[in-house]
Structure formats: C-alpha cells, structure tokens
C-alpha cells in the first residue's frame, strides 16, 4: 500500500521507506562523522532525512537517486541545492570510480559512501560496491537486519554465505545500531540495522583472481547441503582439495575465507 510522507507518495518498487526517527538519524550521522573536504556520497537520498543533517557538516555532497521526482526535489531544495551534486541514476549501474576523476576530487581522498538503501536491491548493490573497494575509505548503510548479519557472519554462523565470504574479502564489517520498523514511513515488514564497512588496505587472504574466488564461493554455496567434494567436483578433485589441507567432506558453511582463497587459487592455477 502506498503512503504519503512529506508530500511524496512512497514507491514500493524503489524500496522507499523514509527514515523519520531522530534518534536513529543522529546515530547514523555521528557514526559517519562527516567532515568538510571529504568525498561524501549518498545512495538513495530520498527526501533528505540523512542528506540534510550530513550536509550541515560539509560543503559538498554527491547523491545518487533513481527516482526522478525525488532527484528533482533535491535539485530545488531550498538550502541543500548549492551543496549537492545530484546524479539521477541507478546506483547498481553507476561507476563510483568516476567520482574520483577530477583533480579536485582526487585531493579529497577516497570515497565515503552512505545511505539508507533500497532493500530490494541491497545484495547486488553490495557486490557492485565491493568492486570499487579500493576507491572507498568507508561505507555506512542501513540494511535489512538479516543482510547486516550476513555481512558480519563468519564460518559456522547460521547466516554465513556468499555475501559473508566476499564481504570478508573486501572489508571489515561492524554492526552499528539495530533499527525497528517504526523508525520508517511506511514501516517495512522487517527489522533493520546499520553497518559500517571498512575496506581492507590489503586483503586478508591472497587471491590470484577475484572472478575465480567468486565462482568457487558461488558454486559451493549454490549447493550448500552438499560436501565441497561434491559441489566443487567439476572444479577440483577430492585429492586436490585434501592436498590443500581442507577436508573434502566439509560443507561450504564450514570453510573460512582463507580456505576459499586456497581453493580458488588452485582452480585458477589449473585453468
Ligand atoms: N535516504 C532516505 C531516507 O533515509 O529516508 C530514503 C531511503 S529509501 C529506503 C531508499 C532510497 O533509494 C529512495 O529514495 C529510492 O528512491 C532510492 N533508490 C531506489 N532504488 C535506487 C537505485 N537503484 N539507485 C539509486 N537510488 C535508488
């Protein structure tokens, strides 16, 4: 059911749940700790619940908003417009590296990305953002609580999966605050949480080819009830897995990032 907030009818297809809880807004802004001269980027600014308080601390902010009406509203915002560069685009397709092309932006350093993200695209958006990890200083995102748990999960945890392994490869993930549905209008059906992601300067496990790591992790978790001996049988033999010091009868959920890196490097070496 659509619902009006600040004169705008929330669009479900754009995952629009607008934040209105001041306590939560303050928590997020203080977690971001924005400073003038930094390269701040917001994904999905919407009606400006985070944009306005963040902009108070800085002189410039880039926002990426897909909804044409909301992008237009922000361009005509009475006091934000002079500080904002509004990019009316799909964040899933946006080249975040392009924001670092000018000399002025290079001087500001790596990107600091934040947003209360549209939940319907949060997992593909995370993967898209990971591909720019070397251009990013940190990220602060409101997400479905379950997605935050997945991002922070390590092997053996119930929600450990593809997203957890790839998140660990690229970043340190730290939960910031849990957020109830009542903090939003309209209220989502699920609990939410804010996560801080800090890209590693050097990956915690050496990987020869990131595409191969993705392929091995995806293949192993697509058949997560199977042993890796079975799920990875088209990529590696039982003996090859064992020679790496990994038990072939384990399931994907029991393997650490370091194990996946060893498997991926072995696959890569035999391509
Ligand atoms: N930041 C606002 C707030 O906290 O109230 C709005 C958050 S709302 C959960 C998600 C926002 O992302 C909406 O403004 C929506 O239009 C925008 N959005 C949805 N899909 C998007 C996409 N693919 N690229 C960029 N923005 C998107």
Tab-separated table of C-alpha atoms and ligand atoms in Angstrom:
chain	number	residue	atom	x	y	z
A	1	UNK	CA	0.000	0.000	0.000
A	2	UNK	CA	1.404	3.421	-0.907
A	3	UNK	CA	1.793	6.025	1.797
A	4	UNK	CA	2.484	9.746	1.728
A	5	UNK	CA	5.437	11.273	3.564
A	6	UNK	CA	6.348	14.980	3.273
A	7	UNK	CA	4.065	15.260	0.255
A	8	UNK	CA	5.645	12.323	-1.600
A	9	UNK	CA	3.900	9.008	-2.205
A	10	UNK	CA	6.352	6.241	-1.300
A	11	UNK	CA	7.125	3.984	-4.260
A	12	UNK	CA	7.453	0.354	-3.336
A	13	UNK	CA	9.361	-0.540	-6.485
A	14	UNK	CA	12.132	1.851	-5.409
A	15	UNK	CA	12.246	0.376	-1.893
A	16	UNK	CA	11.116	3.684	-0.402
A	17	UNK	CA	10.891	3.575	3.388
A	18	UNK	CA	11.726	7.031	4.669
A	19	UNK	CA	13.542	7.481	7.977
A	20	UNK	CA	11.839	9.773	10.447
A	21	UNK	CA	13.234	8.706	13.835
A	22	UNK	CA	15.533	11.489	15.020
A	23	UNK	CA	17.428	9.221	17.437
A	24	UNK	CA	18.319	6.839	14.607
A	25	UNK	CA	19.182	9.693	12.242
A	26	UNK	CA	21.530	11.221	14.863
A	27	UNK	CA	23.157	7.839	15.480
A	28	UNK	CA	23.873	7.347	11.781
A	29	UNK	CA	25.212	10.865	11.288
A	30	UNK	CA	27.524	10.566	14.289
A	31	UNK	CA	28.709	7.130	13.055
A	32	UNK	CA	29.554	8.702	9.675
A	33	UNK	CA	31.176	11.735	11.344
A	34	UNK	CA	31.270	13.813	8.129
A	35	UNK	CA	33.992	16.438	7.689
A	36	UNK	CA	34.357	19.233	5.179
A	37	UNK	CA	36.820	18.362	2.443
A	38	UNK	CA	35.823	14.681	2.340
A	39	UNK	CA	34.394	12.889	-0.677
A	40	UNK	CA	30.951	12.014	0.688
A	41	UNK	CA	28.447	10.137	-1.465
A	42	UNK	CA	24.897	9.196	-0.509
A	43	UNK	CA	22.960	6.443	-2.250
A	44	UNK	CA	19.188	6.963	-2.283
A	45	UNK	CA	18.867	10.343	-0.515
A	46	UNK	CA	15.089	10.274	-0.925
A	47	UNK	CA	13.516	13.159	0.934
A	48	UNK	CA	16.802	14.080	2.601
A	49	UNK	CA	16.445	12.506	6.083
A	50	UNK	CA	20.208	11.837	6.165
A	51	UNK	CA	21.242	14.328	3.477
A	52	UNK	CA	20.149	17.395	5.444
A	53	UNK	CA	21.946	16.629	8.728
A	54	UNK	CA	25.087	15.349	6.953
A	55	UNK	CA	25.182	18.465	4.732
A	56	UNK	CA	25.278	20.657	7.840
A	57	UNK	CA	28.834	19.471	8.471
A	58	UNK	CA	30.231	19.705	4.944
A	59	UNK	CA	30.359	21.943	1.886
A	60	UNK	CA	29.695	19.351	-0.817
A	61	UNK	CA	27.895	16.038	-1.172
A	62	UNK	CA	27.204	13.813	-4.183
A	63	UNK	CA	23.894	11.957	-4.144
A	64	UNK	CA	22.758	9.133	-6.438
A	65	UNK	CA	18.961	8.897	-6.683
A	66	UNK	CA	16.966	6.850	-9.183
A	67	UNK	CA	13.537	8.380	-8.558
A	68	UNK	CA	13.157	11.314	-10.944
A	69	UNK	CA	10.730	13.212	-8.704
A	70	UNK	CA	12.998	12.921	-5.676
A	71	UNK	CA	16.079	13.918	-7.684
A	72	UNK	CA	14.180	16.983	-8.889
A	73	UNK	CA	13.106	17.845	-5.347
A	74	UNK	CA	16.717	17.696	-4.192
A	75	UNK	CA	17.900	19.891	-7.064
A	76	UNK	CA	15.395	22.528	-5.919
A	77	UNK	CA	15.920	22.013	-2.203
A	78	UNK	CA	15.914	25.475	-0.556
A	79	UNK	CA	19.235	25.174	1.286
A	80	UNK	CA	20.791	21.923	0.098
A	81	UNK	CA	20.895	22.621	-3.621
A	82	UNK	CA	24.127	24.640	-3.561
A	83	UNK	CA	25.947	21.820	-1.745
A	84	UNK	CA	24.620	18.899	-3.772
A	85	UNK	CA	25.626	17.214	-6.991
A	86	UNK	CA	22.533	15.184	-7.849
A	87	UNK	CA	23.172	12.147	-10.045
A	88	UNK	CA	19.882	10.774	-11.308
A	89	UNK	CA	20.914	7.194	-11.969
A	90	UNK	CA	20.610	3.600	-10.906
A	91	UNK	CA	23.270	3.061	-8.205
A	92	UNK	CA	23.567	-0.546	-9.404
A	93	UNK	CA	24.935	0.691	-12.711
A	94	UNK	CA	26.748	3.770	-11.517
A	95	UNK	CA	30.527	3.936	-11.940
A	96	UNK	CA	31.556	5.190	-8.485
A	97	UNK	CA	35.193	5.453	-9.650
A	98	UNK	CA	34.094	8.284	-11.976
A	99	UNK	CA	33.655	10.458	-8.862
A	100	UNK	CA	37.410	10.410	-8.353
A	101	UNK	CA	38.403	11.523	-11.824
A	102	UNK	CA	38.742	15.290	-11.302
A	103	UNK	CA	41.857	16.767	-9.664
A	104	UNK	CA	39.674	18.419	-7.021
A	105	UNK	CA	38.012	15.143	-6.034
A	106	UNK	CA	41.329	13.280	-6.015
A	107	UNK	CA	42.586	15.753	-3.436
A	108	UNK	CA	39.646	14.937	-1.188
A	109	UNK	CA	40.753	11.305	-0.981
A	110	UNK	CA	38.792	8.086	-1.134
A	111	UNK	CA	35.000	7.957	-1.183
A	112	UNK	CA	32.908	7.823	1.964
A	113	UNK	CA	29.617	6.235	0.864
A	114	UNK	CA	26.473	6.041	2.978
A	115	UNK	CA	22.748	5.544	2.641
A	116	UNK	CA	19.531	4.049	3.838
A	117	UNK	CA	19.459	1.592	0.975
A	118	UNK	CA	16.514	0.233	-1.004
A	119	UNK	CA	16.264	-3.278	0.479
A	120	UNK	CA	15.043	-4.867	-2.750
A	121	UNK	CA	18.470	-4.379	-4.365
A	122	UNK	CA	20.737	-4.452	-1.329
A	123	UNK	CA	22.661	-7.668	-2.078
A	124	UNK	CA	23.512	-6.905	-5.739
A	125	UNK	CA	24.308	-3.346	-4.659
A	126	UNK	CA	26.775	-4.652	-2.064
A	127	UNK	CA	28.530	-6.719	-4.737
A	128	UNK	CA	28.598	-3.728	-7.085
A	129	UNK	CA	30.109	-1.549	-4.330
A	130	UNK	CA	32.705	-4.181	-3.406
A	131	UNK	CA	34.090	-3.814	-6.923
A	132	UNK	CA	35.058	-0.214	-6.010
A	133	UNK	CA	36.518	-1.148	-2.606
A	134	UNK	CA	39.979	0.210	-3.463
A	135	UNK	CA	38.394	3.635	-4.088
A	136	UNK	CA	36.465	3.691	-0.821
A	137	UNK	CA	37.504	4.793	2.660
A	138	UNK	CA	34.365	3.564	4.391
A	139	UNK	CA	30.639	2.894	3.942
A	140	UNK	CA	27.701	3.212	6.337
A	141	UNK	CA	24.468	1.582	5.301
A	142	UNK	CA	21.018	0.952	6.702
A	143	UNK	CA	20.013	-2.512	5.551
A	144	UNK	CA	17.668	-5.299	6.432
A	145	UNK	CA	18.953	-6.722	9.739
A	146	UNK	CA	19.381	-10.120	8.148
A	147	UNK	CA	21.656	-8.667	5.467
A	148	UNK	CA	23.794	-6.982	8.141
A	149	UNK	CA	24.051	-10.348	9.899
A	150	UNK	CA	25.098	-11.976	6.622
A	151	UNK	CA	27.725	-9.296	6.034
A	152	UNK	CA	29.181	-9.828	9.516
A	153	UNK	CA	28.878	-13.647	9.645
A	154	UNK	CA	31.941	-15.891	9.846
A	155	UNK	CA	32.192	-19.611	9.058
A	156	UNK	CA	29.991	-21.699	11.289
A	157	UNK	CA	27.409	-18.899	11.732
A	158	UNK	CA	23.871	-19.707	10.604
A	159	UNK	CA	23.681	-16.895	8.032
A	160	UNK	CA	27.202	-17.398	6.661
A	161	UNK	CA	27.129	-17.499	2.864
A	162	UNK	CA	28.400	-15.987	-0.383
A	163	UNK	CA	27.819	-12.413	0.783
A	164	UNK	CA	29.719	-13.064	4.045
A	165	UNK	CA	32.781	-14.536	2.313
A	166	UNK	CA	33.019	-11.766	-0.274
A	167	UNK	CA	32.370	-9.067	2.352
A	168	UNK	CA	35.201	-10.508	4.461
A	169	UNK	CA	37.496	-10.490	1.470
A	170	UNK	CA	36.889	-6.807	0.779
A	171	UNK	CA	36.041	-5.215	4.123
A	172	UNK	CA	35.803	-5.271	7.842
A	173	UNK	CA	32.058	-5.238	8.678
A	174	UNK	CA	30.914	-3.799	12.003
A	175	UNK	CA	27.254	-3.570	13.126
A	176	UNK	CA	26.428	-0.061	14.396
A	177	UNK	CA	22.812	0.007	15.586
A	178	UNK	CA	19.631	-2.060	15.319
A	179	UNK	CA	16.608	-0.162	13.964
A	180	UNK	CA	12.932	-1.117	14.405
A	181	UNK	CA	10.340	-0.836	11.595
A	182	UNK	CA	8.699	2.098	13.434
A	183	UNK	CA	11.682	4.332	12.519
A	184	UNK	CA	10.439	4.469	8.906
A	185	UNK	CA	7.442	5.685	6.957
A	186	UNK	CA	5.994	3.500	5.641
A	187	UNK	CA	7.253	0.909	8.156
A	188	UNK	CA	8.992	-2.042	6.449
A	189	UNK	CA	7.953	-5.589	7.397
A	190	UNK	CA	11.456	-6.456	8.597
A	191	UNK	CA	13.915	-5.259	11.237
A	192	UNK	CA	16.791	-3.120	10.064
A	193	UNK	CA	20.326	-2.337	11.176
A	194	UNK	CA	23.163	-0.017	10.282
A	195	UNK	CA	26.527	-1.461	9.321
A	196	UNK	CA	29.949	0.147	8.892
A	197	UNK	CA	32.145	-1.370	6.172
A	198	UNK	CA	35.830	-0.502	6.064
A	199	UNK	CA	37.684	-1.820	3.001
A	200	UNK	CA	40.933	-3.627	3.824
A	201	UNK	CA	44.158	-1.993	2.689
A	202	UNK	CA	45.411	-5.468	1.778
A	203	UNK	CA	43.037	-8.453	1.502
A	204	UNK	CA	43.183	-10.840	4.493
A	205	UNK	CA	43.757	-13.761	2.109
A	206	UNK	CA	45.821	-13.601	-1.101
A	207	UNK	CA	43.655	-14.347	-4.133
A	208	UNK	CA	45.157	-14.660	-7.623
A	209	UNK	CA	41.918	-13.994	-9.492
A	210	UNK	CA	38.858	-12.459	-7.864
A	211	UNK	CA	36.496	-13.854	-10.522
A	212	UNK	CA	37.662	-17.369	-9.697
A	213	UNK	CA	37.075	-16.754	-5.986
A	214	UNK	CA	33.528	-15.556	-6.793
A	215	UNK	CA	32.954	-18.626	-8.941
A	216	UNK	CA	34.188	-21.102	-6.315
A	217	UNK	CA	32.219	-19.419	-3.493
A	218	UNK	CA	29.042	-19.220	-5.602
A	219	UNK	CA	29.341	-22.853	-6.726
A	220	UNK	CA	29.949	-24.093	-3.169
A	221	UNK	CA	27.015	-22.158	-1.656
A	222	UNK	CA	24.590	-22.890	-4.524
A	223	UNK	CA	24.659	-26.463	-3.244
A	224	UNK	CA	25.274	-25.701	0.385
A	225	UNK	CA	23.873	-29.007	1.706
A	226	UNK	CA	26.465	-30.942	-0.306
A	227	UNK	CA	30.041	-31.603	0.734
A	228	UNK	CA	32.558	-29.485	-1.171
A	229	UNK	CA	33.911	-32.680	-2.672
A	230	UNK	CA	30.551	-32.941	-4.495
A	231	UNK	CA	29.691	-29.289	-5.069
A	232	UNK	CA	33.169	-28.475	-6.436
A	233	UNK	CA	33.673	-31.752	-8.326
A	234	UNK	CA	33.750	-30.029	-11.719
A	235	UNK	CA	36.477	-27.683	-10.492
A	236	UNK	CA	38.707	-29.770	-8.200
A	237	UNK	CA	39.272	-33.443	-7.364
A	238	UNK	CA	38.991	-34.949	-3.881
A	239	UNK	CA	42.799	-35.305	-3.763
A	240	UNK	CA	43.411	-31.719	-4.850
A	241	UNK	CA	41.127	-30.420	-2.069
A	242	UNK	CA	42.782	-32.673	0.506
A	243	UNK	CA	46.267	-31.615	-0.607
A	244	UNK	CA	45.349	-28.052	0.375
A	245	UNK	CA	44.740	-29.218	3.956
A	246	UNK	CA	40.943	-28.873	3.584
A	247	UNK	CA	38.640	-31.783	4.408
A	248	UNK	CA	36.633	-32.649	1.228
A	249	UNK	CA	33.685	-33.848	3.358
A	250	UNK	CA	33.066	-30.389	4.795
A	251	UNK	CA	30.198	-28.186	3.615
A	252	UNK	CA	30.668	-24.643	2.310
A	253	UNK	CA	29.391	-23.162	5.587
A	254	UNK	CA	32.383	-24.634	7.453
A	255	UNK	CA	35.028	-23.060	5.202
A	256	UNK	CA	36.799	-19.826	6.066
A	257	UNK	CA	37.728	-17.105	3.595
A	258	UNK	CA	41.292	-18.456	3.753
A	259	UNK	CA	40.039	-21.930	2.726
A	260	UNK	CA	38.079	-20.456	-0.190
A	261	UNK	CA	41.151	-18.468	-1.255
A	262	UNK	CA	43.256	-21.662	-1.313
A	263	UNK	CA	40.596	-23.481	-3.352
A	264	UNK	CA	40.226	-20.573	-5.785
A	265	UNK	CA	43.982	-20.250	-6.296
A	266	UNK	CA	44.201	-23.974	-7.006
A	267	UNK	CA	41.354	-23.751	-9.547
A	268	UNK	CA	42.998	-20.726	-11.108
A	269	UNK	CA	46.333	-22.495	-11.423
A	270	UNK	CA	44.715	-25.352	-13.334
A	271	UNK	CA	42.694	-23.225	-15.806
B	1	LIG	N1	17.558	8.220	2.435
B	1	LIG	C1	16.128	8.332	2.530
B	1	LIG	C2	15.700	8.136	3.956
B	1	LIG	O1	16.510	7.607	4.730
B	1	LIG	O2	14.577	8.478	4.297
B	1	LIG	C3	15.423	7.340	1.595
B	1	LIG	C4	15.736	5.897	1.854
B	1	LIG	S1	14.728	4.761	0.917
B	1	LIG	C5	14.912	3.309	1.901
B	1	LIG	C6	15.712	4.298	-0.494
B	1	LIG	C7	16.023	5.405	-1.484
B	1	LIG	O3	16.785	4.854	-2.567
B	1	LIG	C8	14.816	6.057	-2.122
B	1	LIG	O4	14.990	7.428	-2.194
B	1	LIG	C9	14.766	5.428	-3.537
B	1	LIG	O5	14.124	6.238	-4.491
B	1	LIG	C10	16.236	5.272	-3.815
B	1	LIG	N2	16.550	4.221	-4.802
B	1	LIG	C11	15.853	3.083	-5.048
B	1	LIG	N3	16.482	2.336	-5.969
B	1	LIG	C12	17.604	3.013	-6.299
B	1	LIG	C13	18.669	2.760	-7.221
B	1	LIG	N4	18.710	1.634	-7.940
B	1	LIG	N5	19.648	3.691	-7.345
B	1	LIG	C14	19.618	4.836	-6.602
B	1	LIG	N6	18.646	5.127	-5.719
B	1	LIG	C15	17.655	4.230	-5.563
